[in-house]
Structure formats: structure tokens, C-alpha cells
């Protein structure tokens, strides 16, 4: 299965029980910020933004004082899981990033999609990739 298929079929899919609802944007990237696959509208991350995200996985709380920036847009960092998940909030939307052995799985959402729905979609795929040794 191609990386693009994971993005299209597993991240940008319709949310179970909520016809017509799906994430706003999604991507799978290497730890170095190289894009493996992404939705057409996924923001372009700047190198220092990727560096900050990776540092927050290694040092949880690193981004809390400044917020997490995605293409210059600031997200307030909220509860995550050290070295596994970073979650951010901006207005009525937000972002979930799941770290696997080799990749970062990104999901961006806006209402009516809930943070929990985004977390479930992103973390489920991330856990699957971890099980596959990726």
C-alpha cells in the first residue's frame, strides 16, 4: 500500500457515524520533515517547525511556552503523551501528531470534528504503523 493510500483512506476518510465529516488536512512525514504523503491542502512545514516538534517529543513541554507553529500558524499545545503524541488547539480546531519509529502522522481538524475523533484517527494509524515496525 502506498503512503498516499494511508493518507487518503485512513486519515482523510469519512468519520464513522458522522456522514460527510472528515479531517481538514493530513500527512505522513519522516522524522526529518520529508513528506511521505499528504492531503492536497496540508500546510507546508518550515524546517524549524519540524525541529521544534521533534524536540518536544524528546523533551515534553518544550513547545508549551511558545506554542507549536505549523506554516506559521500558532497552536496552543495541550495534553499529549511524552515521546508519542502532541496535541494542539487553535480556535474551534486543532492538530494531533503521532510519532512512530520512523514517521510523524499529522491530522488537522475543524468543527464539527472533535479533538477526540481526530486523536482516534491519527493515533489508530500511528499505532498500526508502529506494529508494522515503521
Coordinates of N, CA, C and O in Angstrom, one line a residue:
X1 N 0.9 -1.2 0.0 CA 0.0 0.0 0.0 C 0.9 1.2 0.0 O 1.9 1.3 0.7
X2 N 0.6 2.2 -0.8 CA 1.4 3.4 -0.9 C 1.1 4.3 0.3 O 0.0 4.2 0.9
X3 N 2.0 5.2 0.6 CA 1.8 6.2 1.7 C 0.6 7.0 1.4 O -0.2 7.4 2.3
X4 N 0.4 7.4 0.2 CA -0.7 8.3 -0.2 C -2.0 7.6 0.1 O -3.0 8.2 0.6
X5 N -2.1 6.3 -0.1 CA -3.3 5.5 0.3 C -3.6 5.6 1.8 O -4.8 5.7 2.1
X6 N -2.6 5.5 2.6 CA -2.8 5.6 4.0 C -3.4 7.0 4.4 O -4.4 7.1 5.2
X7 N -2.9 8.0 3.7 CA -3.5 9.4 4.0 C -4.9 9.5 3.5 O -5.8 9.9 4.2
X8 N -5.1 9.0 2.2 CA -6.5 9.2 1.6 C -7.5 8.3 2.3 O -8.6 8.7 2.5
X9 N -7.1 7.0 2.5 CA -8.1 6.0 3.0 C -8.2 5.9 4.5 O -9.3 5.5 5.1
X10 N -7.2 6.3 5.3 CA -7.2 6.1 6.7 C -7.2 7.4 7.5 O -7.7 7.4 8.6
X11 N -6.6 8.5 6.9 CA -6.7 9.8 7.6 C -7.8 10.7 7.1 O -8.4 11.3 7.9
X12 N -7.9 10.8 5.8 CA -8.9 11.7 5.3 C -10.3 11.0 5.0 O -11.1 11.5 4.4
X13 N -10.4 9.8 5.6 CA -11.7 9.1 5.4 C -12.8 9.7 6.2 O -12.6 10.6 7.0
X14 N -14.0 9.3 5.8 CA -15.2 9.8 6.5 C -15.2 9.3 7.9 O -14.9 8.1 8.1
X15 N -15.6 10.1 8.9 CA -15.6 9.7 10.3 C -16.8 8.8 10.5 O -17.9 9.1 10.2
X16 N -16.5 7.6 11.2 CA -17.5 6.6 11.5 C -18.7 7.3 12.2 O -18.5 8.0 13.2
X17 N -19.9 7.1 11.7 CA -21.1 7.5 12.4 C -21.4 9.0 12.1 O -22.3 9.6 12.7
X18 N -20.5 9.7 11.3 CA -20.7 11.1 11.1 C -20.6 11.4 9.6 O -19.5 11.8 9.1
X19 N -21.6 11.1 8.8 CA -21.5 11.2 7.4 C -21.1 12.6 6.9 O -21.5 13.6 7.4
X20 N -20.1 12.6 6.0 CA -19.7 13.8 5.4 C -18.6 14.5 6.2 O -18.0 15.5 5.7
X21 N -18.3 14.0 7.4 CA -17.3 14.7 8.2 C -15.9 14.0 8.0 O -15.8 12.8 8.0
X22 N -14.8 14.8 7.9 CA -13.5 14.2 7.9 C -12.5 15.3 8.3 O -12.8 16.4 8.5
X23 N -11.3 14.8 8.5 CA -10.2 15.8 8.9 C -10.1 16.9 7.8 O -10.4 16.6 6.6
X24 N -9.6 18.0 8.2 CA -9.3 19.1 7.3 C -8.1 18.8 6.4 O -8.1 19.1 5.2
X25 N -7.1 18.3 7.0 CA -5.8 18.0 6.3 C -5.1 16.9 7.1 O -5.3 16.7 8.3
X26 N -4.2 16.2 6.4 CA -3.4 15.1 7.0 C -2.1 14.9 6.2 O -2.0 15.2 5.0
X27 N -1.2 14.3 6.9 CA 0.1 14.0 6.3 C 0.8 12.9 7.0 O 0.6 12.7 8.2
X28 N 1.8 12.3 6.4 CA 2.7 11.4 7.0 C 4.1 11.9 6.5 O 4.3 12.0 5.3
X29 N 5.0 12.1 7.5 CA 6.3 12.6 7.2 C 7.4 11.8 7.9 O 7.1 11.2 9.0
X30 N 8.6 11.9 7.4 CA 9.7 11.3 8.1 C 10.1 12.2 9.3 O 9.7 13.4 9.3
X31 N 10.9 11.7 10.2 CA 11.3 12.5 11.4 C 12.1 13.7 10.9 O 12.2 14.7 11.7
X32 N 12.7 13.7 9.7 CA 13.4 14.8 9.2 C 12.6 15.8 8.5 O 13.1 16.8 8.0
X33 N 11.2 15.6 8.5 CA 10.3 16.6 7.8 C 10.1 16.3 6.4 O 9.3 17.0 5.7
X34 N 10.7 15.2 5.8 CA 10.4 14.8 4.4 C 9.0 14.3 4.3 O 8.5 13.5 5.1
X35 N 8.3 14.8 3.3 CA 6.9 14.4 3.2 C 6.8 13.1 2.5 O 7.3 12.9 1.4
X36 N 6.1 12.1 3.1 CA 5.9 10.8 2.5 C 4.6 10.8 1.7 O 4.5 10.2 0.6
X37 N 3.6 11.5 2.3 CA 2.3 11.6 1.6 C 1.5 12.7 2.4 O 1.7 12.9 3.6
X38 N 0.6 13.4 1.7 CA -0.2 14.4 2.3 C -1.4 14.7 1.5 O -1.5 14.4 0.3
X39 N -2.4 15.2 2.2 CA -3.6 15.7 1.5 C -3.2 17.0 0.8 O -2.2 17.6 1.1
X40 N -4.0 17.3 -0.2 CA -3.6 18.4 -1.1 C -3.5 19.8 -0.4 O -2.8 20.7 -0.7
X41 N -4.3 19.9 0.7 CA -4.3 21.2 1.5 C -3.5 21.2 2.7 O -3.6 22.1 3.6
X42 N -2.6 20.2 2.9 CA -1.8 20.1 4.1 C -0.8 21.3 4.1 O -0.1 21.6 3.1
X43 N -0.6 22.0 5.3 CA 0.3 23.2 5.3 C 1.7 22.7 5.1 O 2.1 21.6 5.4
X44 N 2.5 23.6 4.5 CA 3.9 23.3 4.3 C 4.7 23.7 5.6 O 4.8 24.8 6.0
X45 N 5.3 22.7 6.2 CA 6.0 22.9 7.5 C 7.4 23.5 7.2 O 8.0 23.1 6.2
X46 N 7.8 24.4 8.0 CA 9.1 25.0 7.9 C 10.1 24.1 8.6 O 9.7 23.5 9.6
X47 N 11.4 24.1 8.2 CA 12.3 23.2 8.9 C 12.4 23.4 10.4 O 12.5 22.4 11.2
X48 N 12.4 24.7 10.9 CA 12.4 24.9 12.3 C 11.2 24.5 13.0 O 11.2 24.1 14.2
X49 N 10.0 24.4 12.3 CA 8.8 23.9 12.9 C 8.9 22.4 13.2 O 8.5 21.9 14.2
X50 N 9.5 21.7 12.2 CA 9.7 20.2 12.3 C 10.7 20.0 13.5 O 10.5 19.1 14.3
X51 N 11.8 20.8 13.5 CA 12.8 20.6 14.6 C 12.1 20.8 16.0 O 12.4 20.1 16.9
X52 N 11.2 21.8 16.1 CA 10.5 22.1 17.4 C 9.6 20.9 17.8 O 9.6 20.6 18.9
X53 N 8.9 20.4 16.8 CA 8.0 19.2 17.1 C 8.9 18.0 17.5 O 8.5 17.4 18.6
X54 N 10.0 17.7 16.8 CA 10.8 16.6 17.2 C 11.4 16.8 18.6 O 11.5 15.9 19.4
X55 N 11.8 18.1 18.9 CA 12.4 18.4 20.2 C 11.3 18.2 21.3 O 11.6 17.7 22.4
X56 N 10.1 18.6 21.0 CA 9.0 18.4 22.0 C 8.7 16.9 22.3 O 8.4 16.6 23.4
X57 N 8.9 16.0 21.3 CA 8.8 14.6 21.6 C 9.9 14.2 22.5 O 9.7 13.3 23.4
X58 N 11.1 14.7 22.3 CA 12.2 14.3 23.2 C 12.2 15.0 24.5 O 12.7 14.4 25.5
X59 N 11.7 16.2 24.6 CA 11.7 17.0 25.8 C 10.2 17.5 26.0 O 10.0 18.7 25.6
X60 N 9.3 16.7 26.5 CA 7.9 17.1 26.6 C 7.8 18.4 27.3 O 8.5 18.6 28.3
X61 N 7.0 19.4 26.8 CA 6.8 20.7 27.4 C 7.7 21.7 26.7 O 7.5 22.9 26.9
X62 N 8.6 21.3 25.8 CA 9.4 22.3 25.1 C 8.6 23.3 24.3 O 8.9 24.5 24.3
X63 N 7.5 22.9 23.7 CA 6.7 23.9 22.9 C 5.6 24.6 23.7 O 5.1 25.6 23.2
X64 N 5.4 24.1 24.9 CA 4.3 24.7 25.7 C 4.4 26.3 25.9 O 3.4 27.0 25.7
X65 N 5.6 26.8 26.2 CA 5.7 28.3 26.4 C 5.4 29.1 25.1 O 4.9 30.2 25.2
X66 N 5.9 28.6 24.0 CA 5.8 29.3 22.7 C 4.6 28.9 21.8 O 4.3 29.6 20.9
X67 N 4.1 27.7 22.1 CA 3.1 27.2 21.2 C 3.8 26.4 20.1 O 5.0 26.5 19.9
X68 N 3.0 25.7 19.3 CA 3.5 24.9 18.2 C 3.1 25.6 16.9 O 2.0 26.0 16.8
X69 N 4.0 25.8 16.0 CA 3.7 26.5 14.8 C 3.7 25.6 13.6 O 4.6 24.7 13.5
X70 N 2.7 25.7 12.8 CA 2.5 24.9 11.6 C 2.3 25.9 10.4 O 1.3 26.6 10.4
X71 N 3.3 26.0 9.6 CA 3.2 27.0 8.5 C 2.9 28.4 9.1 O 2.1 29.2 8.5
X72 N 3.6 28.7 10.2 CA 3.5 30.0 10.8 C 2.2 30.2 11.7 O 2.1 31.2 12.4
X73 N 1.3 29.2 11.6 CA 0.1 29.3 12.4 C 0.3 28.7 13.8 O 0.8 27.6 13.9
X74 N 0.0 29.5 14.9 CA 0.3 29.0 16.2 C -0.8 28.2 16.8 O -2.0 28.6 16.7
X75 N -0.5 27.0 17.4 CA -1.4 26.2 18.1 C -1.0 26.1 19.5 O 0.2 26.0 19.8
X76 N -1.9 26.2 20.4 CA -1.6 26.0 21.9 C -1.4 24.5 22.1 O -2.3 23.7 21.7
X77 N -0.3 24.2 22.7 CA -0.1 22.7 23.0 C -0.9 22.3 24.2 O -0.8 23.0 25.3
X78 N -1.7 21.2 24.0 CA -2.5 20.7 25.1 C -2.1 19.3 25.4 O -1.2 18.8 24.7
X79 N -2.7 18.6 26.3 CA -2.3 17.3 26.7 C -1.8 16.4 25.6 O -2.4 16.3 24.6
X80 N -0.7 15.8 25.9 CA -0.1 14.8 24.9 C 0.4 13.6 25.7 O 0.1 13.5 26.9
X81 N 1.2 12.8 25.0 CA 1.8 11.7 25.7 C 3.3 11.8 25.3 O 3.6 11.8 24.2
X82 N 4.1 11.8 26.4 CA 5.6 12.0 26.1 C 6.1 11.0 25.1 O 5.8 9.8 25.2
X83 N 6.9 11.5 24.2 CA 7.5 10.7 23.1 C 6.5 10.0 22.2 O 6.9 9.0 21.5
X84 N 5.2 10.3 22.3 CA 4.2 9.5 21.5 C 3.3 10.4 20.7 O 3.0 10.3 19.5
X85 N 2.6 11.4 21.4 CA 1.6 12.2 20.8 C 1.7 13.7 21.3 O 2.0 14.0 22.5
X86 N 1.6 14.6 20.3 CA 1.5 16.0 20.6 C 0.1 16.5 20.1 O -0.3 16.1 19.0
X87 N -0.6 17.2 20.9 CA -1.9 17.7 20.5 C -1.9 19.2 20.6 O -1.4 19.8 21.6
X88 N -2.5 19.9 19.6 CA -2.6 21.3 19.6 C -4.0 21.8 19.4 O -4.8 21.1 18.7
X89 N -4.3 23.0 19.9 CA -5.6 23.6 19.7 C -5.5 25.0 19.2 O -4.6 25.8 19.6
X90 N -6.4 25.4 18.2 CA -6.4 26.7 17.7 C -7.9 27.0 17.4 O -8.5 26.4 16.5
X91 N -8.5 27.9 18.1 CA -9.9 28.3 17.9 C -10.8 27.0 18.0 O -10.7 26.3 19.0
X92 N -11.6 26.8 17.0 CA -12.5 25.6 17.0 C -11.9 24.4 16.4 O -12.6 23.4 16.2
X93 N -10.6 24.5 16.1 CA -9.9 23.3 15.5 C -8.7 23.0 16.2 O -8.4 23.4 17.3
X94 N -7.9 22.1 15.6 CA -6.6 21.7 16.2 C -5.9 20.7 15.4 O -6.2 20.5 14.2
X95 N -4.9 20.1 16.0 CA -4.0 19.2 15.3 C -3.6 18.1 16.3 O -3.4 18.3 17.5
X96 N -3.4 16.9 15.8 CA -2.8 15.8 16.5 C -1.6 15.2 15.7 O -1.7 15.1 14.5
X97 N -0.5 15.0 16.4 CA 0.7 14.4 15.8 C 1.1 13.2 16.5 O 1.3 13.3 17.7
X98 N 1.1 12.1 15.9 CA 1.6 10.8 16.5 C 2.9 10.4 15.9 O 3.2 10.4 14.7
X99 N 3.9 10.1 16.8 CA 5.2 9.7 16.4 C 5.3 8.2 16.4 O 4.9 7.5 17.3
X100 N 5.9 7.7 15.3 CA 6.2 6.3 15.2 C 7.7 6.1 15.1 O 8.4 7.1 15.2
X101 N 8.2 4.9 15.0 CA 9.6 4.7 14.9 C 10.3 5.5 13.8 O 11.4 6.0 14.0
X102 N 9.6 5.7 12.7 CA 10.2 6.4 11.5 C 9.4 7.6 11.0 O 10.0 8.4 10.2
X103 N 8.2 7.7 11.5 CA 7.3 8.7 10.9 C 6.6 9.6 11.9 O 6.6 9.3 13.1
X104 N 6.0 10.7 11.4 CA 5.1 11.5 12.1 C 3.8 11.5 11.3 O 3.8 11.8 10.1
X105 N 2.7 11.2 12.0 CA 1.4 11.2 11.4 C 0.6 12.4 11.9 O 0.4 12.6 13.1
X106 N 0.2 13.3 11.0 CA -0.5 14.5 11.3 C -1.9 14.5 10.9 O -2.3 14.0 9.8
X107 N -2.8 15.0 11.8 CA -4.2 15.2 11.4 C -4.6 16.6 11.9 O -4.3 17.0 13.0
X108 N -5.2 17.4 11.0 CA -5.7 18.7 11.3 C -7.2 18.7 11.2 O -7.8 18.1 10.3
X109 N -7.9 19.3 12.2 CA -9.4 19.3 12.1 C -10.0 20.6 12.5 O -9.3 21.5 13.0
X110 N -11.2 20.8 12.0 CA -12.0 21.9 12.4 C -13.4 21.4 12.8 O -13.8 20.3 12.4
X111 N -14.2 22.2 13.6 CA -15.5 21.7 14.0 C -16.3 21.5 12.7 O -16.1 22.2 11.7
X112 N -17.2 20.6 12.7 CA -17.8 19.8 13.8 C -17.0 18.6 14.2 O -17.4 17.9 15.1
X113 N -15.8 18.3 13.6 CA -15.0 17.2 14.0 C -14.4 17.6 15.4 O -14.0 18.7 15.6
X114 N -14.4 16.6 16.3 CA -14.0 16.9 17.7 C -12.5 16.5 17.9 O -12.0 15.7 17.1
X115 N -11.9 17.0 18.9 CA -10.5 16.6 19.2 C -10.4 15.1 19.3 O -9.4 14.5 18.8
X116 N -11.3 14.5 20.0 CA -11.3 13.0 20.3 C -11.4 12.2 19.0 O -10.7 11.2 18.8
X117 N -12.2 12.7 18.0 CA -12.3 12.0 16.7 C -10.9 12.1 16.0 O -10.5 11.1 15.4
X118 N -10.3 13.3 16.0 CA -9.0 13.4 15.3 C -8.0 12.6 16.0 O -7.2 11.9 15.3
X119 N -7.9 12.6 17.3 CA -7.0 11.8 18.1 C -7.1 10.3 17.7 O -6.1 9.6 17.4
X120 N -8.3 9.8 17.7 CA -8.6 8.4 17.4 C -8.1 8.0 16.0 O -7.4 7.0 15.8
X121 N -8.4 8.8 15.0 CA -8.0 8.6 13.6 C -6.5 8.6 13.5 O -5.9 7.6 12.9
X122 N -5.8 9.6 14.0 CA -4.4 9.7 13.8 C -3.6 8.7 14.7 O -2.7 8.0 14.2
X123 N -4.1 8.5 15.9 CA -3.4 7.5 16.8 C -3.6 6.1 16.4 O -2.7 5.3 16.5
X124 N -4.7 5.8 15.8 CA -5.0 4.4 15.4 C -4.0 4.1 14.2 O -3.4 3.0 14.2
X125 N -3.9 5.0 13.3 CA -2.9 4.7 12.2 C -1.5 4.7 12.7 O -0.7 3.8 12.3
X126 N -1.2 5.6 13.6 CA 0.2 5.6 14.1 C 0.5 4.3 14.9 O 1.6 3.7 14.7
X127 N -0.4 3.8 15.7 CA -0.2 2.5 16.4 C -0.1 1.4 15.4 O 0.8 0.5 15.6
X128 N -0.8 1.4 14.3 CA -0.7 0.4 13.3 C 0.7 0.4 12.6 O 1.3 -0.6 12.5
X129 N 1.1 1.6 12.3 CA 2.5 1.7 11.7 C 3.6 1.2 12.7 O 4.5 0.6 12.2
X130 N 3.4 1.5 14.0 CA 4.4 1.0 15.0 C 4.4 -0.5 15.0 O 5.4 -1.1 15.0
X131 N 3.2 -1.1 14.9 CA 3.1 -2.6 14.9 C 3.8 -3.2 13.7 O 4.3 -4.3 13.7
X132 N 3.8 -2.4 12.6 CA 4.4 -2.8 11.3 C 5.9 -2.5 11.3 O 6.6 -2.8 10.3
X133 N 6.4 -2.0 12.4 CA 7.9 -1.7 12.5 C 8.3 -0.4 11.8 O 9.4 -0.2 11.5
X134 N 7.3 0.4 11.6 CA 7.5 1.7 10.9 C 7.5 2.8 11.9 O 7.5 4.0 11.6

